Backbone as CSV, one residue per row, in Angstrom:
resi,resn,N_x,N_y,N_z,CA_x,CA_y,CA_z,C_x,C_y,C_z
1,UNK,122.754,121.248,101.692,122.707,119.945,101.175,121.387,119.581,101.652
2,UNK,120.633,118.665,100.752,119.284,118.240,100.912,119.260,116.972,102.114
3,UNK,118.757,117.022,102.849,118.079,115.518,103.749,117.907,114.248,103.076
4,UNK,118.583,113.260,103.711,118.493,112.223,102.824,117.134,111.460,103.121
5,UNK,116.458,111.019,101.945,115.017,110.404,102.302,115.034,109.194,103.046
6,UNK,113.994,108.901,103.776,113.934,107.907,104.749,113.842,106.464,104.087
7,UNK,114.339,105.668,104.523,114.301,104.066,104.452,112.688,103.710,103.975
8,UNK,112.018,104.187,105.194,110.733,103.874,105.512,109.528,105.097,105.546
9,UNK,108.625,104.997,104.651,107.835,106.194,104.731,106.884,106.283,106.023
10,UNK,106.492,104.951,106.600,105.731,104.970,107.974,106.456,103.905,108.713
11,UNK,106.423,104.425,110.105,107.094,103.650,111.043,106.266,103.721,112.167
12,UNK,105.477,102.519,112.258,104.631,102.255,113.614,105.195,101.280,114.752
13,UNK,105.642,101.977,115.802,106.471,100.997,116.738,105.664,100.827,117.887
14,UNK,105.324,99.571,118.271,104.682,99.142,119.604,103.437,99.965,119.897
15,UNK,102.399,100.064,118.855,101.497,101.078,118.955,100.422,100.105,119.669
16,UNK,99.840,101.040,120.378,98.535,99.781,121.369,97.713,101.192,121.314
17,UNK,96.352,100.702,121.488,95.016,101.706,121.315,94.170,100.911,122.141
18,UNK,93.778,101.273,123.437,92.724,101.127,124.333,91.389,101.927,124.462
19,UNK,90.289,101.378,124.210,89.227,102.418,124.513,88.593,101.741,126.034
20,UNK,88.359,102.998,126.675,87.943,102.729,127.857,86.284,102.100,127.940
21,UNK,86.341,101.432,128.807,84.688,100.973,128.953,83.739,101.560,129.585
22,UNK,82.506,101.309,129.532,81.238,102.142,130.146,80.350,100.968,131.117
23,UNK,79.340,101.312,131.328,78.574,100.364,132.267,77.705,99.869,131.116
24,UNK,77.727,100.197,130.089,77.027,99.277,128.856,77.923,98.450,127.915
25,UNK,79.409,98.906,128.049,80.067,98.090,127.159,81.540,98.130,127.897
26,UNK,82.333,97.065,127.481,83.579,96.585,128.195,84.415,97.413,127.441
27,UNK,85.780,97.642,128.232,86.975,97.978,127.737,87.400,97.317,126.420
28,UNK,87.954,98.184,125.409,88.349,97.113,124.226,89.606,97.737,123.984
29,UNK,90.826,96.457,123.756,92.084,97.069,123.205,91.852,96.750,121.667
30,UNK,91.987,97.667,121.022,91.509,97.827,119.419,92.964,97.333,118.747
31,UNK,94.296,97.970,119.338,95.405,97.572,118.484,96.257,96.917,119.807
32,UNK,96.970,96.018,119.534,97.997,95.293,120.477,99.360,95.138,120.140
33,UNK,100.227,96.052,120.732,101.638,96.476,120.131,101.982,96.069,118.409
34,UNK,101.127,97.042,117.797,101.604,97.001,116.483,102.658,97.703,115.897
35,UNK,103.867,96.685,115.319,104.800,97.258,114.676,104.832,97.018,113.244
36,UNK,104.741,98.133,112.587,104.737,98.046,110.954,105.517,99.211,110.495
37,UNK,106.345,98.565,109.496,107.406,99.443,108.626,107.049,99.532,107.349
38,UNK,106.700,100.646,106.772,106.043,100.514,105.216,107.322,101.071,104.390
39,UNK,108.144,100.354,103.510,109.369,100.918,102.782,108.952,102.218,102.059
40,UNK,109.690,103.019,101.832,109.458,104.200,100.969,109.296,103.649,99.432
41,UNK,108.458,104.438,98.705,108.249,103.966,97.578,107.425,102.593,97.197
42,UNK,107.099,101.866,98.129,106.300,100.793,98.409,104.686,101.023,97.885
43,UNK,104.246,100.080,97.347,102.352,100.149,97.177,102.274,98.860,98.048
44,UNK,101.918,99.358,99.444,101.387,98.806,100.413,100.035,98.236,101.004
45,UNK,99.722,97.040,101.036,98.212,96.638,101.596,98.189,96.368,102.691
46,UNK,97.368,96.803,103.621,96.995,96.289,104.916,95.266,95.933,104.926
47,UNK,95.541,94.728,104.863,94.181,93.704,104.800,93.795,93.408,106.302
48,UNK,92.562,92.926,106.607,91.930,92.417,107.431,90.468,92.509,107.436
49,UNK,90.017,91.870,108.373,88.314,91.566,108.350,87.623,92.905,108.863
50,UNK,86.628,93.092,108.758,85.949,94.458,109.651,86.350,94.311,110.931
51,UNK,86.689,95.528,111.455,86.992,95.643,113.123,88.240,94.881,113.343
52,UNK,89.095,94.849,112.482,90.362,94.266,112.603,91.351,95.152,113.544
53,UNK,91.054,96.706,113.130,92.121,97.715,113.529,92.879,98.331,112.282
54,UNK,92.341,98.145,111.066,92.734,98.761,110.245,92.223,100.463,110.064
55,UNK,91.211,100.809,110.409,90.844,102.120,110.414,91.455,102.734,111.591
56,UNK,91.724,102.335,112.765,92.430,102.589,113.872,93.555,102.966,113.603
57,UNK,94.537,102.217,112.924,95.669,102.509,112.335,95.878,103.911,111.645
58,UNK,94.815,103.777,110.703,95.088,105.143,109.899,94.507,106.290,110.575
59,UNK,93.694,106.299,111.259,93.389,107.392,111.994,94.292,107.973,113.058
60,UNK,95.204,107.067,113.596,96.164,107.547,114.533,97.184,108.078,113.584
61,UNK,97.542,107.415,112.307,98.648,108.208,111.329,97.974,109.586,111.294
62,UNK,96.747,110.029,110.979,96.173,111.075,110.683,96.104,111.905,111.657
63,UNK,96.555,111.755,113.169,96.161,112.372,114.132,94.536,112.668,114.506
64,UNK,94.084,111.594,113.943,92.525,111.873,114.147,91.900,111.017,115.448
65,UNK,92.839,110.081,116.078,92.964,109.287,117.299,94.302,109.275,117.792
66,UNK,94.055,109.446,119.326,95.418,109.463,120.006,95.519,107.778,120.239
67,UNK,96.611,107.550,119.949,97.247,106.097,120.496,97.539,106.157,122.088
68,UNK,97.411,104.869,122.497,97.553,104.864,123.825,98.896,104.830,124.130
69,UNK,99.697,104.320,123.579,101.340,104.188,123.760,101.848,103.620,122.173
70,UNK,103.275,103.887,122.101,104.080,103.486,121.136,104.652,104.934,120.286
71,UNK,105.182,104.604,119.357,105.755,105.668,118.554,105.527,105.684,116.972
72,UNK,105.086,106.971,116.478,104.738,106.993,114.788,105.531,108.004,114.345
73,UNK,106.107,107.552,113.256,106.984,108.418,112.395,106.468,108.116,110.859
74,UNK,106.141,109.650,110.401,105.627,109.765,109.177,106.655,110.414,108.338
75,UNK,107.564,109.475,107.443,108.396,110.252,106.469,109.651,110.591,107.450
76,UNK,109.875,109.946,108.223,111.024,109.954,109.193,110.887,111.256,110.368
77,UNK,109.517,111.698,110.374,109.050,112.829,111.415,108.558,112.106,112.476
78,UNK,108.946,112.277,113.541,108.128,112.053,114.821,106.994,112.729,114.990
79,UNK,105.841,112.129,115.003,104.380,112.727,115.285,104.332,113.410,116.227
80,UNK,104.790,113.061,117.522,104.508,113.812,118.867,105.131,114.936,118.396
81,UNK,106.680,115.028,118.275,107.290,116.088,118.223,107.320,117.232,117.303
82,UNK,106.715,116.690,116.037,106.274,117.680,114.927,105.130,117.347,114.381
83,UNK,104.150,117.457,115.156,102.613,116.831,114.184,102.406,117.697,113.173
84,UNK,102.847,118.925,112.791,102.533,119.883,111.578,103.445,119.191,110.358
85,UNK,104.529,119.130,110.474,105.335,118.338,109.503,104.663,116.849,109.301
86,UNK,104.715,116.209,109.996,104.186,114.772,109.965,102.966,114.856,108.937
87,UNK,102.200,115.775,109.500,100.503,115.751,108.630,101.036,116.008,107.246
88,UNK,102.100,117.056,107.292,101.912,117.570,105.691,102.833,116.563,104.831
89,UNK,103.193,115.187,105.420,104.086,114.375,104.672,102.734,113.182,104.333
90,UNK,101.701,113.408,104.550,100.779,112.274,104.174,99.319,112.628,103.735
91,UNK,98.792,112.324,102.943,97.563,112.345,102.786,96.699,111.023,102.766
92,UNK,95.611,111.405,103.254,94.635,110.447,103.727,93.201,110.181,103.136
93,UNK,92.869,109.363,102.698,91.410,109.278,102.016,90.710,108.266,102.963
94,UNK,89.916,109.017,103.907,88.925,107.999,104.820,87.944,107.259,104.025
95,UNK,87.412,106.339,104.793,86.240,105.352,104.506,84.736,106.585,104.223
96,UNK,85.041,107.463,104.931,83.785,108.352,105.284,83.813,109.559,104.213
97,UNK,82.465,109.701,103.317,82.807,110.834,102.776,82.435,112.140,103.636
98,UNK,83.651,112.882,103.361,83.388,114.351,104.261,84.021,115.690,103.522
99,UNK,82.656,116.411,103.266,83.417,117.612,102.440,81.704,118.299,102.428
100,UNK,81.862,119.641,102.628,80.879,120.407,102.206,80.218,120.200,100.849
101,UNK,78.592,120.053,100.740,78.103,119.958,99.785,77.549,121.013,99.142
102,UNK,78.063,122.523,99.613,77.810,123.430,99.116,78.734,124.084,98.242
103,UNK,80.147,123.492,98.308,81.227,123.927,97.511,81.319,123.167,96.341
104,UNK,82.280,123.716,95.301,82.283,123.001,94.084,83.703,122.449,94.313
105,UNK,83.648,121.337,93.612,85.279,120.553,93.589,86.442,121.246,93.758
106,UNK,86.431,122.211,92.712,87.466,122.993,92.461,87.605,124.036,93.653
107,UNK,86.462,124.686,94.278,86.678,125.410,95.450,86.980,124.286,96.556
108,UNK,86.877,122.952,96.937,87.194,122.406,97.809,88.621,122.041,97.716
109,UNK,89.186,121.889,96.853,90.593,121.531,96.507,91.352,122.975,96.831
110,UNK,90.787,124.066,96.167,91.893,125.242,96.774,91.458,125.161,98.085
111,UNK,90.374,125.342,98.599,90.314,125.505,100.415,91.416,124.522,100.885
112,UNK,91.245,123.368,100.678,92.173,122.201,101.229,93.672,122.660,100.872
113,UNK,94.047,123.045,99.813,95.294,123.254,99.783,95.661,124.837,100.411
114,UNK,94.864,125.601,100.566,94.993,126.710,101.567,95.273,126.325,102.930
115,UNK,94.561,125.470,103.567,94.619,124.832,104.856,95.916,124.218,104.965
116,UNK,96.448,123.542,103.971,98.223,122.841,103.910,99.057,123.995,103.717
117,UNK,98.799,125.453,103.253,99.851,126.378,103.110,100.573,126.144,101.853
118,UNK,99.671,125.773,100.874,100.285,125.553,99.436,99.874,126.937,98.569
119,UNK,101.005,127.770,98.221,100.749,128.945,97.723,99.871,128.862,96.446
120,UNK,98.874,129.750,96.187,98.256,129.318,94.604,99.017,129.167,93.776
121,UNK,100.086,129.615,93.233,101.030,129.533,92.000,101.520,128.123,92.141
122,UNK,101.414,127.347,93.110,102.217,125.995,93.427,100.687,125.014,93.228
123,UNK,99.628,125.553,93.172,98.252,124.614,93.687,98.245,124.188,92.067
124,UNK,97.721,122.601,92.277,97.620,121.666,91.202,96.476,121.383,90.867
125,UNK,95.440,122.145,91.067,93.706,121.772,91.196,93.266,121.128,90.050
126,UNK,93.776,121.462,88.934,93.036,121.426,87.774,93.646,120.125,87.412
127,UNK,95.206,119.969,87.639,95.516,118.751,87.244,95.195,117.566,87.792
128,UNK,94.760,117.653,89.337,94.318,116.912,89.944,92.690,116.263,89.768
129,UNK,92.078,117.219,89.471,90.748,117.120,88.819,90.589,116.344,87.519
130,UNK,91.573,116.753,86.718,91.608,115.921,85.408,91.895,114.460,85.633
131,UNK,93.244,114.317,86.206,93.541,113.368,86.519,92.625,112.110,86.924
132,UNK,91.635,112.432,88.025,90.790,111.874,88.440,89.385,111.894,87.968
133,UNK,89.336,112.384,86.651,88.052,112.511,85.800,86.978,113.180,86.274
134,UNK,87.372,114.244,86.944,86.328,115.118,87.761,86.275,116.416,86.808
135,UNK,87.081,116.974,85.725,87.475,118.268,85.368,85.923,118.798,84.852
136,UNK,84.954,117.884,84.120,83.645,118.312,83.809,82.630,118.851,85.079
137,UNK,83.405,118.430,86.020,82.242,118.763,87.638,83.143,119.837,88.297
138,UNK,83.938,120.266,87.606,84.696,121.187,88.565,84.186,122.133,89.336
139,UNK,82.725,122.879,88.406,82.244,123.922,88.881,80.795,123.697,89.477
140,UNK,80.694,122.183,89.611,79.342,121.832,90.175,79.226,121.563,91.698
141,UNK,78.287,121.692,92.246,77.968,121.759,93.555,78.375,120.192,93.971
142,UNK,79.099,119.953,94.951,79.449,118.663,95.265,78.328,117.907,95.703
143,UNK,77.055,118.391,96.239,75.765,117.312,96.580,75.212,116.803,95.016
144,UNK,75.695,117.286,93.934,75.297,116.847,92.705,75.773,115.856,92.102
145,UNK,76.991,115.602,92.911,77.953,114.194,92.319,77.530,113.079,92.698
146,UNK,77.835,111.903,91.764,77.432,110.651,91.996,78.351,110.275,93.310
147,UNK,78.063,108.984,93.841,78.951,108.080,94.930,80.266,108.151,94.441
148,UNK,80.650,107.498,93.349,81.837,107.364,92.745,82.622,108.545,92.705
149,UNK,81.946,109.719,91.824,82.628,111.107,92.052,82.988,111.546,93.212
150,UNK,81.996,111.154,94.024,82.312,111.781,95.559,83.537,111.199,96.168
151,UNK,83.567,109.984,95.902,84.954,109.002,96.400,85.900,109.394,95.662
152,UNK,86.202,109.875,94.616,87.345,110.255,93.691,87.674,111.693,94.272
153,UNK,86.569,112.612,94.666,86.475,114.026,95.125,87.403,113.589,96.480
154,UNK,87.309,112.599,97.404,88.035,112.405,98.481,89.409,112.056,98.404
155,UNK,89.593,111.544,97.272,91.080,111.137,96.822,91.748,112.393,96.438
156,UNK,91.144,113.202,95.658,91.674,114.432,95.390,92.126,115.629,96.372
157,UNK,91.034,115.730,97.403,91.482,116.389,98.539,92.740,115.914,99.455
158,UNK,92.764,114.531,99.309,94.157,114.113,99.998,95.525,114.412,98.959
159,UNK,95.364,114.919,97.944,96.496,115.019,97.039,96.757,116.381,96.899
160,UNK,96.074,117.441,97.335,96.377,118.765,96.949,97.671,119.270,97.527
161,UNK,98.357,118.731,98.747,99.828,119.252,98.816,100.944,118.412,98.503
162,UNK,100.515,117.482,97.573,101.271,116.850,96.817,102.235,115.882,98.051
163,UNK,101.529,115.115,98.848,102.547,114.446,99.693,103.104,113.119,99.571
164,UNK,103.958,112.982,99.954,105.181,111.547,99.415,104.393,110.464,99.802
165,UNK,103.412,110.490,100.668,102.675,109.388,101.373,101.159,109.436,101.119
166,UNK,100.513,108.280,100.581,98.984,108.290,100.353,98.463,107.633,100.565
167,UNK,97.552,107.212,101.840,96.822,106.431,102.392,95.389,106.406,101.842
168,UNK,95.130,104.957,101.302,93.909,104.821,100.853,92.525,103.920,101.689
169,UNK,91.929,104.382,102.109,90.924,103.466,103.046,89.598,103.183,101.991
170,UNK,89.734,101.940,101.590,88.505,101.684,100.762,88.267,102.479,99.888
171,UNK,88.988,102.939,98.931,89.032,104.173,98.135,87.823,103.665,96.920
172,UNK,87.634,102.580,96.461,86.973,102.060,95.178,85.532,101.376,95.809
173,UNK,85.059,101.701,96.781,83.843,101.290,97.632,82.921,102.316,96.896
174,UNK,82.069,101.779,96.059,80.642,102.210,95.040,81.490,102.758,94.006
175,UNK,82.323,102.507,93.383,83.368,103.089,92.222,83.028,101.983,90.996
176,UNK,82.248,102.481,90.098,82.063,101.480,88.984,83.253,100.919,88.287
177,UNK,83.277,99.863,87.730,84.612,99.133,87.319,85.384,100.081,86.522
178,UNK,84.826,100.938,85.380,85.841,101.584,84.611,86.460,102.835,85.292
179,UNK,85.839,103.521,86.136,86.326,104.669,87.043,87.232,104.184,88.147
180,UNK,87.078,102.779,88.496,87.911,101.837,89.505,89.427,101.622,88.694
181,UNK,89.422,101.480,87.388,90.452,101.082,86.714,91.199,102.567,86.488
182,UNK,90.408,103.563,86.173,91.219,105.053,85.802,92.026,105.396,87.084
183,UNK,91.024,104.842,88.438,91.790,105.519,89.678,93.214,104.829,89.746
184,UNK,92.851,103.213,89.502,94.307,102.417,89.845,95.535,102.910,88.973
185,UNK,94.950,103.062,87.650,96.154,103.497,86.597,96.784,104.890,87.210
186,UNK,96.098,105.879,87.768,96.553,106.939,88.302,97.535,106.595,89.658
187,UNK,96.857,105.789,90.503,97.537,105.518,91.381,99.021,104.731,91.214
188,UNK,99.014,104.063,90.154,100.236,103.169,89.843,101.413,104.346,89.111
189,UNK,100.747,105.016,88.573,101.504,106.199,87.825,102.117,107.137,89.113
190,UNK,101.358,107.522,90.173,102.120,108.128,91.193,102.984,107.475,91.907
191,UNK,102.781,105.950,92.061,103.573,105.008,92.958,105.066,104.952,92.037
192,UNK,104.794,105.083,90.660,106.021,104.819,90.081,107.043,105.991,89.773
193,UNK,106.302,107.326,90.339,107.184,108.725,90.619,107.589,108.684,91.778
194,UNK,107.378,107.492,92.725,107.848,107.719,94.149,106.943,107.685,95.277
195,UNK,105.725,107.950,95.087,104.938,108.107,95.957,104.709,106.564,96.730
196,UNK,104.893,107.156,98.069,104.443,105.548,98.907,102.909,105.552,99.102
197,UNK,102.251,104.277,98.676,100.916,104.376,98.766,100.541,103.277,99.940
198,UNK,99.843,103.622,100.802,99.066,102.326,101.597,97.580,102.300,101.383
199,UNK,97.245,100.867,101.111,95.980,100.602,100.755,95.231,99.714,101.602
200,UNK,93.932,100.280,102.089,93.286,99.240,102.490,92.047,98.924,101.621
201,UNK,91.438,97.360,101.491,90.591,97.165,100.634,89.761,95.778,100.716
202,UNK,88.436,95.540,100.343,88.048,94.412,100.965,87.959,93.578,99.331
203,UNK,88.558,94.334,98.386,88.665,93.727,97.092,90.098,93.115,97.122
204,UNK,90.208,91.660,97.252,91.489,91.216,97.709,92.109,91.039,96.331
205,UNK,91.455,90.729,95.253,92.188,90.646,93.784,92.662,92.012,93.442
206,UNK,92.196,93.404,93.932,92.777,94.400,93.545,94.551,94.606,94.510
207,UNK,94.106,94.170,95.541,95.669,94.181,96.346,96.741,93.093,95.953
208,UNK,96.181,92.056,95.336,96.899,91.063,94.749,97.537,91.640,93.648
209,UNK,96.853,92.426,92.854,97.072,93.094,91.562,98.283,94.043,91.704
210,UNK,97.832,95.152,92.517,98.559,96.275,92.897,99.723,96.393,93.944
211,UNK,99.312,95.929,94.885,100.555,95.642,96.070,101.884,94.797,95.634
212,UNK,102.890,95.481,96.444,104.197,94.527,96.213,104.632,94.215,97.510
213,UNK,103.853,94.628,98.793,104.035,94.164,100.284,102.598,94.043,100.841
214,UNK,102.258,93.481,101.593,100.982,93.020,102.297,101.191,92.607,103.826
215,UNK,100.509,93.260,104.466,100.423,92.867,105.867,98.803,92.779,106.207
216,UNK,98.703,91.656,107.121,97.481,91.249,107.471,97.189,91.407,109.092
217,UNK,96.124,92.302,109.189,95.835,92.441,110.791,94.578,91.508,111.179
218,UNK,94.555,91.114,112.311,93.615,90.100,112.587,93.461,90.542,114.134
219,UNK,92.188,90.864,114.577,91.971,91.142,115.931,92.985,92.057,116.721
220,UNK,93.410,93.292,116.168,94.271,93.947,116.708,95.578,93.767,116.708
221,UNK,96.353,92.458,115.992,97.554,92.308,115.990,98.030,91.855,114.501
222,UNK,99.048,92.261,113.853,99.609,92.056,112.751,100.100,90.337,112.807
223,UNK,99.262,89.755,111.736,99.337,88.104,111.545,100.454,87.912,110.674
224,UNK,100.550,88.878,109.703,101.402,88.356,108.654,101.951,89.732,108.192
225,UNK,103.186,89.909,107.792,103.686,91.036,106.964,104.896,90.671,105.950
226,UNK,105.012,90.665,104.650,105.944,89.848,103.893,105.732,90.712,102.525
227,UNK,106.697,90.288,101.301,106.424,90.985,100.034,105.422,89.699,99.755
228,UNK,104.626,90.300,98.854,103.383,89.572,97.869,103.912,88.246,97.452
229,UNK,105.120,88.231,97.048,105.470,86.846,96.555,105.960,86.069,97.216
230,UNK,106.253,86.515,98.150,106.651,85.477,99.794,105.652,84.957,100.484
231,UNK,104.353,85.664,100.189,103.192,85.391,100.969,102.366,84.275,100.199
232,UNK,102.509,84.491,99.015,101.787,83.784,97.896,102.724,82.267,97.916
233,UNK,103.762,82.618,98.009,104.530,81.306,97.924,104.636,80.351,99.199
234,UNK,104.034,80.926,100.301,104.459,80.306,101.819,103.063,79.637,101.671
235,UNK,102.136,79.472,100.973,100.809,78.850,100.899,101.144,77.381,99.913
236,UNK,101.712,76.418,100.615,102.204,74.962,99.945,100.864,74.371,99.491
237,UNK,100.340,74.842,98.445,99.060,74.380,97.713,98.968,74.938,96.373
238,UNK,98.581,74.000,95.531,98.223,74.368,93.979,97.074,73.276,93.822
239,UNK,96.130,73.849,92.718,95.246,73.284,92.128,95.626,72.656,90.716
240,UNK,95.245,71.419,90.462,95.460,71.215,88.885,94.219,70.697,88.882
241,UNK,93.573,71.062,87.359,92.559,70.733,86.558,93.097,70.032,85.408
242,UNK,92.458,68.847,85.387,92.546,67.933,84.326,91.284,67.343,83.413
243,UNK,91.441,67.403,82.006,90.201,67.128,81.389,90.458,65.481,80.783
244,UNK,89.704,64.688,80.916,90.152,63.169,80.587,89.164,63.059,79.616
245,UNK,89.986,61.902,78.908,89.224,61.441,77.678,87.959,60.695,77.673
246,UNK,87.989,59.943,78.554,86.569,59.021,78.984,85.831,59.732,80.107
247,UNK,84.729,59.963,80.164,83.858,60.137,81.172,83.967,59.409,82.232
248,UNK,83.916,59.993,83.665,84.275,59.287,84.789,82.983,59.634,85.921
249,UNK,82.632,58.728,86.433,81.465,58.901,87.700,82.209,59.228,88.844
250,UNK,83.129,58.582,89.277,83.894,58.722,90.762,85.552,58.981,90.403
251,UNK,86.031,59.615,91.074,87.531,59.711,91.021,88.197,58.358,91.472
252,UNK,89.406,58.005,90.862,89.988,56.529,91.327,90.520,56.873,92.676
253,UNK,90.474,55.755,93.408,90.730,55.509,94.779,92.332,55.994,94.773
254,UNK,93.239,55.716,93.699,94.560,56.135,93.614,94.861,57.742,93.904
255,UNK,93.880,58.598,93.687,93.899,60.037,93.538,93.264,60.407,94.856
256,UNK,92.740,59.608,95.881,91.994,59.954,97.082,92.911,60.935,97.726
257,UNK,94.081,60.895,97.964,94.999,61.749,98.932,95.187,63.164,98.293
258,UNK,94.662,63.429,97.031,94.636,64.972,96.454,93.488,65.627,96.622
259,UNK,92.410,65.280,97.201,91.077,65.812,97.390,90.403,65.932,95.903
260,UNK,90.202,65.187,95.385,89.469,64.890,94.117,88.107,65.613,93.951
261,UNK,87.757,66.472,93.069,86.414,66.912,92.865,86.156,66.743,91.271
262,UNK,84.718,66.475,91.204,84.355,66.237,89.579,83.539,67.417,89.215
263,UNK,84.201,68.244,88.630,83.359,69.276,88.084,82.513,68.797,87.109
264,UNK,82.827,67.936,86.080,81.526,67.294,85.226,82.366,66.037,84.966
265,UNK,81.678,64.891,84.325,82.119,63.612,84.050,84.162,63.718,83.547
266,UNK,84.020,64.843,82.586,85.225,64.903,82.026,86.051,65.604,82.637
267,UNK,85.982,66.396,83.952,86.955,67.378,84.694,87.084,67.014,85.730
268,UNK,88.392,66.748,86.070,88.684,66.279,87.729,89.597,67.456,88.112
269,UNK,89.420,67.841,89.450,90.381,68.763,90.044,91.377,68.245,91.247
270,UNK,92.304,68.451,91.236,93.081,67.631,92.294,93.862,69.158,93.000
271,UNK,94.255,68.838,94.452,94.893,69.868,95.054,95.721,69.064,95.808
272,UNK,97.271,69.657,95.759,98.442,69.020,96.108,99.267,70.090,96.579
273,UNK,100.337,69.467,97.296,101.274,70.358,98.199,102.535,69.964,96.894
274,UNK,103.207,71.180,96.350,104.289,71.139,95.548,105.518,70.759,96.479
275,UNK,105.497,70.776,97.881,106.762,70.707,98.385,106.521,69.018,98.775
276,UNK,105.512,68.432,98.671,105.500,66.934,98.862,105.593,66.065,97.614
277,UNK,104.829,66.634,96.455,104.884,65.832,95.206,105.393,66.562,94.034
278,UNK,105.983,66.580,92.752,106.165,67.063,92.062,105.027,66.693,90.879
279,UNK,104.775,67.912,89.903,103.935,67.781,88.861,104.034,66.441,88.191
280,UNK,105.609,66.158,87.519,105.529,64.936,87.182,105.000,63.794,87.578
281,UNK,105.421,63.774,88.998,104.987,62.491,89.937,103.389,62.380,89.773
282,UNK,102.662,63.433,89.997,101.376,63.525,90.313,100.871,63.186,88.791
283,UNK,101.149,63.621,87.621,100.768,63.306,86.396,100.907,61.715,86.079
284,UNK,102.301,61.125,86.709,102.534,59.886,86.772,101.073,59.069,87.220
285,UNK,100.839,59.345,88.425,99.759,59.020,89.518,98.444,59.119,88.593
286,UNK,98.472,59.895,87.794,97.107,60.105,86.984,96.893,59.062,85.931
287,UNK,98.053,58.869,85.385,98.070,57.877,84.081,97.884,56.536,85.029
288,UNK,98.731,56.270,85.968,98.749,55.124,87.130,97.401,54.515,87.517
289,UNK,96.265,55.559,87.588,95.063,55.167,87.739,93.917,55.021,86.688
290,UNK,94.831,55.067,85.511,94.052,54.649,84.386,93.448,55.888,83.661
291,UNK,93.924,57.051,83.676,93.021,58.178,83.061,93.994,58.728,81.903
292,UNK,93.088,58.972,81.248,94.223,59.509,79.862,93.746,60.930,79.715
293,UNK,94.814,61.756,79.789,94.636,63.255,80.163,94.392,64.028,78.739
294,UNK,93.588,64.767,78.289,92.960,65.915,77.114,93.563,66.946,77.487
295,UNK,93.660,67.463,78.200,94.146,68.916,78.727,94.499,69.010,80.173
296,UNK,95.094,69.970,80.468,95.404,70.314,81.950,95.726,71.701,82.083
297,UNK,95.469,72.381,83.321,95.942,73.649,83.854,96.232,73.633,85.180
298,UNK,96.681,74.525,85.763,96.939,74.863,87.283,96.421,76.080,87.649
299,UNK,96.031,76.152,88.881,95.799,77.378,89.785,96.501,77.573,90.698
300,UNK,97.015,78.919,90.561,98.062,79.360,91.575,97.346,79.693,92.860
301,UNK,97.822,79.768,94.095,97.524,80.149,95.103,97.154,81.745,95.048
302,UNK,96.101,82.005,95.511,95.163,83.548,95.366,95.621,84.294,96.751
303,UNK,95.589,85.331,96.947,95.661,86.281,98.179,94.422,85.994,98.969
304,UNK,93.418,85.712,98.512,92.063,85.187,98.910,92.625,83.842,100.262
305,UNK,93.008,83.226,99.504,93.395,81.860,100.459,94.424,82.058,101.439
306,UNK,95.377,83.116,101.240,96.514,83.486,102.264,95.424,84.134,103.439
307,UNK,94.812,85.200,102.918,93.866,85.955,103.781,93.063,84.930,104.915
308,UNK,92.485,83.910,104.447,91.670,82.988,105.089,92.543,82.467,106.012
309,UNK,93.594,81.742,105.547,94.476,81.257,106.243,94.823,81.878,107.769
310,UNK,94.932,83.078,107.448,95.321,84.212,108.636,94.171,84.422,109.673
311,UNK,92.990,84.665,108.949,92.017,85.134,109.704,90.823,84.234,109.921
312,UNK,91.142,82.923,109.732,89.941,81.810,110.086,90.515,81.534,111.507
313,UNK,91.640,81.228,111.931,91.886,81.012,113.102,91.653,81.707,114.359
314,UNK,91.871,81.329,115.502,91.685,82.174,116.666,93.232,82.458,116.844
315,UNK,93.472,83.590,117.479,94.649,84.321,117.655,95.402,83.669,119.000
């Protein structure tokens, strides 16, 4: 009878990481009681400013950094009790490009698969190279690859043992738009097949498009963690753009509570809170102000707005 699949692909419980100080620098608490549960099968975004602790979390999951306290479970496996099984359940794509430049991509993937104990008959080297658009460079020295190709090679290395969890730390840095789309198409396909994906990225539009759940870390603490829909819905703000029939030089006084901005004499932008005023009531106020609307559109909250609302303030 096969073991039941875990509800959570990753479970971090009360994780703390302290770096000791020296005569030149003070001690630093990089992570402060982080608890983070990543549901199995999710496309999970872990976002935060530089230095917030994202890479420290990933390095702890990848057993490259020792935590100070707390518990890590990867695919239901306690990392301390069974580190080899935990490592076999996760593939990590680090920010740093880390490979031997004198090997070919084909050799590097076979070598990596061997390190994970994948039998030759079960290796999917060519399939992975093709999926990441590297098959034409399979036998070229890695040092001859472009920056974007090297980044994709790092993704390929993390996938050789076909882990149920894939962690991508800034995977599209230096990758052009077309190849970035190919990479994300492949990641979405893997996710639909059941692979849990954790993504860190500074391209917030990518996270908004791809992720179904998002956590935001700031100064070593998780400050937000919810579904993407709930996070976006929690920001009680929308923008209304109206095009008026007659040019105006200033916004009417009646509309001042809605932070009016003139993009040009015939385009007015208003920011409002849907919880306090309905669209119908706002349109009535615009008409009461003597403006004739020719066209209108609304701008929904963006993940960037959510991100800034949590990371601008002091903890």
